[in-house]
CSV table of N, CA and C in Angstrom, one decimal:
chain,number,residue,atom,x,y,z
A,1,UNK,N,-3.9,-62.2,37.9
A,1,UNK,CA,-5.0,-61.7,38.7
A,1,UNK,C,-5.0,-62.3,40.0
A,2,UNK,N,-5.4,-61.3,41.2
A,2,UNK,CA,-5.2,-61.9,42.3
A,2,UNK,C,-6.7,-61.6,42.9
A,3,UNK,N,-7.3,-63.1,43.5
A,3,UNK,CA,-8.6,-63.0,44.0
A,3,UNK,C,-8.6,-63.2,45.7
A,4,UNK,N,-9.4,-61.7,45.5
A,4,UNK,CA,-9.2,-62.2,47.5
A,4,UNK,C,-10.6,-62.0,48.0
A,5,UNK,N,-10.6,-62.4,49.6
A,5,UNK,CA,-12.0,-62.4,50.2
A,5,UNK,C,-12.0,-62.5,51.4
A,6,UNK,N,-12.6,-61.4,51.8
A,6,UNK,CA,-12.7,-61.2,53.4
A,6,UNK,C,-13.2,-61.6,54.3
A,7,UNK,N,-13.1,-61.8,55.9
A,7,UNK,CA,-14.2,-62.4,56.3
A,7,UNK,C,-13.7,-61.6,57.7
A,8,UNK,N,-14.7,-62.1,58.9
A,8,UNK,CA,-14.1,-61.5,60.4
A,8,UNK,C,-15.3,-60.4,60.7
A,9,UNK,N,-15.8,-59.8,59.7
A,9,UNK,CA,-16.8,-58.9,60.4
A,9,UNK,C,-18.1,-59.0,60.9
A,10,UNK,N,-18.2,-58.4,61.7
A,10,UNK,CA,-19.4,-58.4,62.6
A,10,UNK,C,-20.4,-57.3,63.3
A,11,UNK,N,-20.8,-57.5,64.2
A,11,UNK,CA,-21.0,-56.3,65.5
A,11,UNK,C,-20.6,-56.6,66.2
A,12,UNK,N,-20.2,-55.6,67.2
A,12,UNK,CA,-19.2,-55.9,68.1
A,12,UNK,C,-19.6,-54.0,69.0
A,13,UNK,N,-19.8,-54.4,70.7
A,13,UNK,CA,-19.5,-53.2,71.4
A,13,UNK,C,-18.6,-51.9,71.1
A,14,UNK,N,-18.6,-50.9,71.2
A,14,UNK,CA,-17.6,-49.7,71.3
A,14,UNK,C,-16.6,-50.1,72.3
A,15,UNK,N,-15.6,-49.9,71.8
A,15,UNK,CA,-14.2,-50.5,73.4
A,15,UNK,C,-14.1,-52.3,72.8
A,16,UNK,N,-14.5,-52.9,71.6
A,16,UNK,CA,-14.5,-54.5,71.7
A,16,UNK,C,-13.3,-54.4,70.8
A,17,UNK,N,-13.2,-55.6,70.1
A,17,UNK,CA,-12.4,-56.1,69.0
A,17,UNK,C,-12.6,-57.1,67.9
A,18,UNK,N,-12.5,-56.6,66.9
A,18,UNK,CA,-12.4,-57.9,65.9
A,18,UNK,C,-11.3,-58.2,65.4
A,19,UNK,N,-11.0,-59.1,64.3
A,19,UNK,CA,-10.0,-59.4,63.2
A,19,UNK,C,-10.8,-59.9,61.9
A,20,UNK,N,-10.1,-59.2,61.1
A,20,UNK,CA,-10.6,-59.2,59.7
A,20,UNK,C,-9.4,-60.0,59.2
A,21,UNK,N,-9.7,-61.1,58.2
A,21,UNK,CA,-9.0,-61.4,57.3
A,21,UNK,C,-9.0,-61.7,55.9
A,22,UNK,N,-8.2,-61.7,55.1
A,22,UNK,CA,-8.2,-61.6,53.6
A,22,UNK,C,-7.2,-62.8,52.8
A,23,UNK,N,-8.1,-63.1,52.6
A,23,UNK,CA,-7.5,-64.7,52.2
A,23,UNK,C,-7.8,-64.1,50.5
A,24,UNK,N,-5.8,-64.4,49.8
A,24,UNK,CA,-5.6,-64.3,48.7
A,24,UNK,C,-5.6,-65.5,48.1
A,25,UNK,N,-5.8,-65.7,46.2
A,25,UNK,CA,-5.8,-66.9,45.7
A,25,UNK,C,-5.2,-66.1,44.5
A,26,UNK,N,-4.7,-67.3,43.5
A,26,UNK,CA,-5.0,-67.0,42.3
A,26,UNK,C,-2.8,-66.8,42.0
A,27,UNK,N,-2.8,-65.6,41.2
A,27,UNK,CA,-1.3,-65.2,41.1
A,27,UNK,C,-0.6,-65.5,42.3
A,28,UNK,N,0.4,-66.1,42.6
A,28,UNK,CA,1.3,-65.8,43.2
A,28,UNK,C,1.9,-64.1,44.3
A,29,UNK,N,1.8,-64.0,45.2
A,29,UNK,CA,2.0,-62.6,45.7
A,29,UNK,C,2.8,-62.3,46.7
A,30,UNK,N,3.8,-62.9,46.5
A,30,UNK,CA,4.8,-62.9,47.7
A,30,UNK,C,5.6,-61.4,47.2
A,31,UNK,N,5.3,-60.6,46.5
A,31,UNK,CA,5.6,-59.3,46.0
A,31,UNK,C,4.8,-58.3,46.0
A,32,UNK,N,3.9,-58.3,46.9
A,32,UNK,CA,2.6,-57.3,46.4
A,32,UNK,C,2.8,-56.6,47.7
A,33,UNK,N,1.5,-55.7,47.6
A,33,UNK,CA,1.6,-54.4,48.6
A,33,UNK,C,0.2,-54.6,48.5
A,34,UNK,N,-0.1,-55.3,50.0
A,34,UNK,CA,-1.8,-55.2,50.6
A,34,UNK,C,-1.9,-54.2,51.0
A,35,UNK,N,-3.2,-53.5,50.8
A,35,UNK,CA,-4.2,-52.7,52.2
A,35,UNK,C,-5.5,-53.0,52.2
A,36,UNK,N,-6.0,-51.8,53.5
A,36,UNK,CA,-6.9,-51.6,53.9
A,36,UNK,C,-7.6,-51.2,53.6
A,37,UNK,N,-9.0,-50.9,53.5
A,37,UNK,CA,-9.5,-49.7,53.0
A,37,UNK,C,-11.1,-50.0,54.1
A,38,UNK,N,-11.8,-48.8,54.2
A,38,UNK,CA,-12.8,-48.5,54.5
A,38,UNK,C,-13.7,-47.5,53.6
A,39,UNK,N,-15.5,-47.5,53.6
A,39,UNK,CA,-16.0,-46.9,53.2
A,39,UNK,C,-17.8,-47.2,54.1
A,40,UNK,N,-17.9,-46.0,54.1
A,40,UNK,CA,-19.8,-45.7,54.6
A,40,UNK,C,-20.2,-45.5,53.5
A,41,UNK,N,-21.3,-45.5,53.6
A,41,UNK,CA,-22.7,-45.0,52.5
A,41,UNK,C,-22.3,-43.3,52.4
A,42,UNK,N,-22.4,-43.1,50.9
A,42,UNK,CA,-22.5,-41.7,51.1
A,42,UNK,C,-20.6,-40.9,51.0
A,43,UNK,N,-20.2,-41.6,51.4
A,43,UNK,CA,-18.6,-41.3,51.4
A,43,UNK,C,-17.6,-42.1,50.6
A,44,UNK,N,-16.6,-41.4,50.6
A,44,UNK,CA,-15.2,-42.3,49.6
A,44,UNK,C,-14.7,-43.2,50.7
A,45,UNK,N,-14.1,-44.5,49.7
A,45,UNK,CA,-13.6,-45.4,50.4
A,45,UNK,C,-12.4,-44.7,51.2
A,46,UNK,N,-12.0,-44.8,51.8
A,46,UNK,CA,-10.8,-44.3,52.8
A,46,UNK,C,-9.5,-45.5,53.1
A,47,UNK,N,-8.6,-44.6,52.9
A,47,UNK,CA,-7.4,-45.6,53.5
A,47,UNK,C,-7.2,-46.1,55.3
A,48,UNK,N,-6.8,-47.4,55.5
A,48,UNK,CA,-7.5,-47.6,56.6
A,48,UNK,C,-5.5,-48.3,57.1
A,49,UNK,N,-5.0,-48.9,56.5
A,49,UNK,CA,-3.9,-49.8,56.9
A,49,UNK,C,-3.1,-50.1,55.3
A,50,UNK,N,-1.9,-50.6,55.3
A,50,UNK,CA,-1.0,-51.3,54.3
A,50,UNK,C,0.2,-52.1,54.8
A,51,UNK,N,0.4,-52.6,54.0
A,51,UNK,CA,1.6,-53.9,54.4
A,51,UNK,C,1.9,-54.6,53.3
A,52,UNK,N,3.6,-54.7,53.2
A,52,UNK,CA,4.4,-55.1,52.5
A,52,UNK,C,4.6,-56.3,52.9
A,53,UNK,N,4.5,-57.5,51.5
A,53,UNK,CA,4.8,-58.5,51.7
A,53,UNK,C,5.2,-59.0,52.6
A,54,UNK,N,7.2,-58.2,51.4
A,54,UNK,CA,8.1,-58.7,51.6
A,54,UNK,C,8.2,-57.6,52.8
A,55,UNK,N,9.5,-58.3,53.5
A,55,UNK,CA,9.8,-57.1,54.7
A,55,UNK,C,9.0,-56.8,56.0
A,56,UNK,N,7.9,-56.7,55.4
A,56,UNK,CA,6.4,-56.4,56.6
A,56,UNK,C,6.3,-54.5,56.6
A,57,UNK,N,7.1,-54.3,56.3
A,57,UNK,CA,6.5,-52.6,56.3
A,57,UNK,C,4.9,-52.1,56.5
A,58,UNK,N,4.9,-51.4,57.3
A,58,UNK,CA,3.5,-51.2,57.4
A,58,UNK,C,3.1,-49.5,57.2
A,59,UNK,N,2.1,-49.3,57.1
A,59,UNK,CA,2.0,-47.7,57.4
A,59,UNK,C,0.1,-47.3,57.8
A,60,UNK,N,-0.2,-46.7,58.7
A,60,UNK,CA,-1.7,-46.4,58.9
A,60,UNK,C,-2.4,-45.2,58.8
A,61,UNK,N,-3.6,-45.1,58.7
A,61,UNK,CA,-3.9,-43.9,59.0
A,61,UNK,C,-3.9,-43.8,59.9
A,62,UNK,N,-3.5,-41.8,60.0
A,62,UNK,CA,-3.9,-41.7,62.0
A,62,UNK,C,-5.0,-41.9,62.5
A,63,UNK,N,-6.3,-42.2,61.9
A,63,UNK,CA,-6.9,-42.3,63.0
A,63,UNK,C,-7.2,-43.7,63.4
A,64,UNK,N,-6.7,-44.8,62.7
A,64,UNK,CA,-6.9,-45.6,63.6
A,64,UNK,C,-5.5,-46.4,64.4
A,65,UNK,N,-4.4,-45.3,64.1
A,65,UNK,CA,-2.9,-45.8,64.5
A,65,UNK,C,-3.2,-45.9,66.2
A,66,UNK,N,-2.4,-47.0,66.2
A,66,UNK,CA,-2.0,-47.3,67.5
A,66,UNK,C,-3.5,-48.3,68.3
A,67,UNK,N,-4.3,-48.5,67.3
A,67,UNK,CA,-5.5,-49.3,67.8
A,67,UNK,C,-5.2,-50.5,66.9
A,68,UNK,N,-5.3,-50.4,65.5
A,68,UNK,CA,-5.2,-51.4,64.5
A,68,UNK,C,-4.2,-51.8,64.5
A,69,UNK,N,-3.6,-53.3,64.0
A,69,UNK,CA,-2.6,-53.6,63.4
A,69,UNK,C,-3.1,-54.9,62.6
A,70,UNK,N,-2.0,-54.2,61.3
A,70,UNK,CA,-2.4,-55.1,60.5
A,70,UNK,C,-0.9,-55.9,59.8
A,71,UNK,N,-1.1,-57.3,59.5
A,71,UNK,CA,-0.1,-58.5,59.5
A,71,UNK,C,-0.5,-59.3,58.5
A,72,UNK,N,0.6,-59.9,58.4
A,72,UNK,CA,0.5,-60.9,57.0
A,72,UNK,C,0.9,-62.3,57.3
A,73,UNK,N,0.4,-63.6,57.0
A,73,UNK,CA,1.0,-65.0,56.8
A,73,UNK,C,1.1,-65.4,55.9
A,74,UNK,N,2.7,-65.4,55.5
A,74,UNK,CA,2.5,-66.0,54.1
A,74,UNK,C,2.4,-67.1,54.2
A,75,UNK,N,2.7,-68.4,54.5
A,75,UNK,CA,2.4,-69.6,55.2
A,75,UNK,C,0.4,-70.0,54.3
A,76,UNK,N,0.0,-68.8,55.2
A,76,UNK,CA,-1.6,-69.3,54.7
A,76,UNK,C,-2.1,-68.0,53.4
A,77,UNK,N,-1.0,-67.6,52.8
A,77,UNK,CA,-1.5,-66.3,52.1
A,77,UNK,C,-2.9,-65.3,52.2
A,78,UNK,N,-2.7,-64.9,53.9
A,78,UNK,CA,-3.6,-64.2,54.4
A,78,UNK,C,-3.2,-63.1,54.6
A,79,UNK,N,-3.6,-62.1,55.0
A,79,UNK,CA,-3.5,-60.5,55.4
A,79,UNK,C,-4.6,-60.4,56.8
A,80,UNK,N,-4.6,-59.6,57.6
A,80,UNK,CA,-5.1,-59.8,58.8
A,80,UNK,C,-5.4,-58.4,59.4
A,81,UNK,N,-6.7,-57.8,60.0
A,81,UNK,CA,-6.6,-56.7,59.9
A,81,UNK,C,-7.4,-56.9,62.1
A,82,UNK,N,-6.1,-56.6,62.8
A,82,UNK,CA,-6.9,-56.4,64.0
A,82,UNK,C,-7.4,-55.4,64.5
A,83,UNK,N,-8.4,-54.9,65.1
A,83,UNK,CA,-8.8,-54.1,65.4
A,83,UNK,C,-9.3,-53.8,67.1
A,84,UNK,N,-8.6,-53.3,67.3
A,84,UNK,CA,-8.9,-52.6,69.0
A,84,UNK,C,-9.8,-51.9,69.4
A,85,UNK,N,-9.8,-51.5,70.1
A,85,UNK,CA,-10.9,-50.2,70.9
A,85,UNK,C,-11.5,-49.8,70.2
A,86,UNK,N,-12.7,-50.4,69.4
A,86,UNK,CA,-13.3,-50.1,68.2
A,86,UNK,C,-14.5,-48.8,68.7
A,87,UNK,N,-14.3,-48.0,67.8
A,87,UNK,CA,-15.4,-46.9,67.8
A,87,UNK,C,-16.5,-46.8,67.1
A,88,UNK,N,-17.7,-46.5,67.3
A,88,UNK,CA,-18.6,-46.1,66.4
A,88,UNK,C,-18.6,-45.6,64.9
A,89,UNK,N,-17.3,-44.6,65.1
A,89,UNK,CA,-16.8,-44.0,64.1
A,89,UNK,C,-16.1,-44.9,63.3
A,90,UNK,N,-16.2,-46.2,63.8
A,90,UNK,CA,-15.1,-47.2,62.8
A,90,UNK,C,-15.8,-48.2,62.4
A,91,UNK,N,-17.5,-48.2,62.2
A,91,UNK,CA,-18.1,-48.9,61.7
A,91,UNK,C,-18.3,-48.5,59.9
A,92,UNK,N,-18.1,-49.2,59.2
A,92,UNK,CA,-18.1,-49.5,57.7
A,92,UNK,C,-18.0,-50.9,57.3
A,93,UNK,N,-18.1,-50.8,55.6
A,93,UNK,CA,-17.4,-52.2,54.9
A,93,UNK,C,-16.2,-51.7,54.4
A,94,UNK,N,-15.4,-52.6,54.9
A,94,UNK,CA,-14.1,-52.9,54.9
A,94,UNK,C,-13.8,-53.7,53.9
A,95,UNK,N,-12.5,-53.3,53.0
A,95,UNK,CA,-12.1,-53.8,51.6
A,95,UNK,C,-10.8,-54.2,51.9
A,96,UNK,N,-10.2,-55.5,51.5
A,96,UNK,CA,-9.1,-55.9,51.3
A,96,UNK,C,-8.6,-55.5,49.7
A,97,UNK,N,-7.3,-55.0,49.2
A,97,UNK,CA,-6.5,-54.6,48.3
A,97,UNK,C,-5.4,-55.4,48.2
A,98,UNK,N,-4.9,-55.3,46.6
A,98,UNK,CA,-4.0,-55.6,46.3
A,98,UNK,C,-3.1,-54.6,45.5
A,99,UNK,N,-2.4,-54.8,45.6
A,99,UNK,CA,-1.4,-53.5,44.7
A,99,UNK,C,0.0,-54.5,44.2
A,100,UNK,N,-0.4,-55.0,42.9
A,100,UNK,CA,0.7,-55.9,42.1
A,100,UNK,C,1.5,-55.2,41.5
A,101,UNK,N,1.7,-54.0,41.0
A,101,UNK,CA,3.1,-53.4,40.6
A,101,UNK,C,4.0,-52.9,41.2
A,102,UNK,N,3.8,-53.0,43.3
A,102,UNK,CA,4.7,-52.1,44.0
A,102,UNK,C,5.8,-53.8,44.9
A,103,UNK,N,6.5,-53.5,45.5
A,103,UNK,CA,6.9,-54.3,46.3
A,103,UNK,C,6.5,-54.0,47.7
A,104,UNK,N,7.2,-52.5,47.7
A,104,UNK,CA,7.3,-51.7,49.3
A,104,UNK,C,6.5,-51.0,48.9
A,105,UNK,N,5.9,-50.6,50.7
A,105,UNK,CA,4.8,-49.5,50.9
A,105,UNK,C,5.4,-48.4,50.6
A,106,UNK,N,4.9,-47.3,50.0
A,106,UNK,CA,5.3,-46.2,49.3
A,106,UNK,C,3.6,-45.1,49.7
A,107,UNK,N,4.1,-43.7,49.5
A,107,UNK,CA,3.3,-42.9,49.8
A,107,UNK,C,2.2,-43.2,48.9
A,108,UNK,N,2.2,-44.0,47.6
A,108,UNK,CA,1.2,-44.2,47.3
A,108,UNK,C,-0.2,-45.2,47.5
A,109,UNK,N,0.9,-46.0,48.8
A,109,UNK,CA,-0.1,-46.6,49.2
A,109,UNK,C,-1.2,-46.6,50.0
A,110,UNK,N,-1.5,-45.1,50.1
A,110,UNK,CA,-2.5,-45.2,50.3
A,110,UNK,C,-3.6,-44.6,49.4
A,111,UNK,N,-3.5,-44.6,48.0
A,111,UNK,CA,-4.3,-44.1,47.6
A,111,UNK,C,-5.1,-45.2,46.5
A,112,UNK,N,-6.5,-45.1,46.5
A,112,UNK,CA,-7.1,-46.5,46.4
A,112,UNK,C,-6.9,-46.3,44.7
A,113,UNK,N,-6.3,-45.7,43.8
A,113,UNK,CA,-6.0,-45.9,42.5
A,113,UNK,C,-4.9,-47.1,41.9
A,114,UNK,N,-4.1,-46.9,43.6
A,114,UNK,CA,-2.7,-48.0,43.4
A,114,UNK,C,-3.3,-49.2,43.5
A,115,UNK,N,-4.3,-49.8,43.9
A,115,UNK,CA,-4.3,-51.0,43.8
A,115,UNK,C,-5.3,-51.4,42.7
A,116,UNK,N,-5.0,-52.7,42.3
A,116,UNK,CA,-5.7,-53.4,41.0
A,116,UNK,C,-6.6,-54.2,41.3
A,117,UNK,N,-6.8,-55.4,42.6
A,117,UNK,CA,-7.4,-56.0,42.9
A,117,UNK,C,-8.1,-55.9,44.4
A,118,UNK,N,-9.4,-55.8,44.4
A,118,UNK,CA,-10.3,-56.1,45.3
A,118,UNK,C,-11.0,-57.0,45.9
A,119,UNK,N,-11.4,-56.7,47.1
A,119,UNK,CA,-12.0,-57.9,47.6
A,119,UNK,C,-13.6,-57.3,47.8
A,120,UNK,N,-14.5,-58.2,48.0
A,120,UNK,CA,-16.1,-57.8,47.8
A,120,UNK,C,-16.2,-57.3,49.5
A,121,UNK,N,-15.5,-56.9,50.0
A,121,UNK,CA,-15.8,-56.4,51.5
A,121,UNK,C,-16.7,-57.4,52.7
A,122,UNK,N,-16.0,-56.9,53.8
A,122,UNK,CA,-17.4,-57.4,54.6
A,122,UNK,C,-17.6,-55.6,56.0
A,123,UNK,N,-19.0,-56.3,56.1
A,123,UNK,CA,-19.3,-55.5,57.0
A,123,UNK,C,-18.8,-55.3,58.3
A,124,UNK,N,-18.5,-54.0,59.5
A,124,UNK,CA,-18.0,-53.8,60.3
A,124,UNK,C,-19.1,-52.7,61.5
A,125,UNK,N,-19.7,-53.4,61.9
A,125,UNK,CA,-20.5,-52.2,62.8
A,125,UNK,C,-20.3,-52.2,64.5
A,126,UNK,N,-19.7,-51.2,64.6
A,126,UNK,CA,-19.6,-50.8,66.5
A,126,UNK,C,-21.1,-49.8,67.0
A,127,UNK,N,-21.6,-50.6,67.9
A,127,UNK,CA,-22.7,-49.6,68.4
A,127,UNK,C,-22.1,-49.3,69.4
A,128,UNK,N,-22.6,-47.9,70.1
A,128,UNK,CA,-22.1,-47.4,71.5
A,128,UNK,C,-22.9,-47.5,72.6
């Protein structure tokens, strides 16, 4: 079992930036397949980012490609979720994932059934 926990969110301007991080414990995970995830009140969690351990492979959704990027240290067994030109539209709680039976990012990574372990989120709000 792999226990993780997020931290980094805040409020922050439209046009600002944060970093989110996800600090893993517990199993060993130099094999797993992190992501991202987002979710509002009212709506499904949504795929937001992913990343392969090993390798670094990454994959995003469009709408926040080319603003986000998201990275891994294995060193401090973190995951790291940056965030750019933050929009309005990109305010939610934000979930760190684990997905223990894949190695590589795969089309299934983005679907929040592939992963087994979660993290209790933290919040993300952009006002405009």
């Amino acid at each position: 079992q792999v226990q993780l926990v997020e931290s980094g969110g805040g409020l922050v301007q439209a046009g600002g930036s944060l970093r989110l991080s996800c600090a893993a414990s517990g199993r060993t995970f130099s094999s797993y397949v992190m992501g991202w995830f987002r979710q509002v009140p009212g709506k499904e969690r949504e795929f937001v980012a992913t990343i392969s351990w090993i390798g670094g492979s990454t994959y995003y959704a469009d709408s926040v490609r080319g603003r986000f990027t998201i990275s891994r240290d294995s060193a401090k067994n973190t995951v790291y979720l940056q965030m750019n030109s933050l929009k309005p539209e990109d305010t939610a709680v934000y979930y760190c994932a684990a997905d223990t039976s894949r190695i590589s990012v795969s089309p299934n990574s983005r679907w929040l059934g592939s992963y087994n372990s979660w993290g209790q989120g933290t919040q993300v709000t952009v006002s405009s």
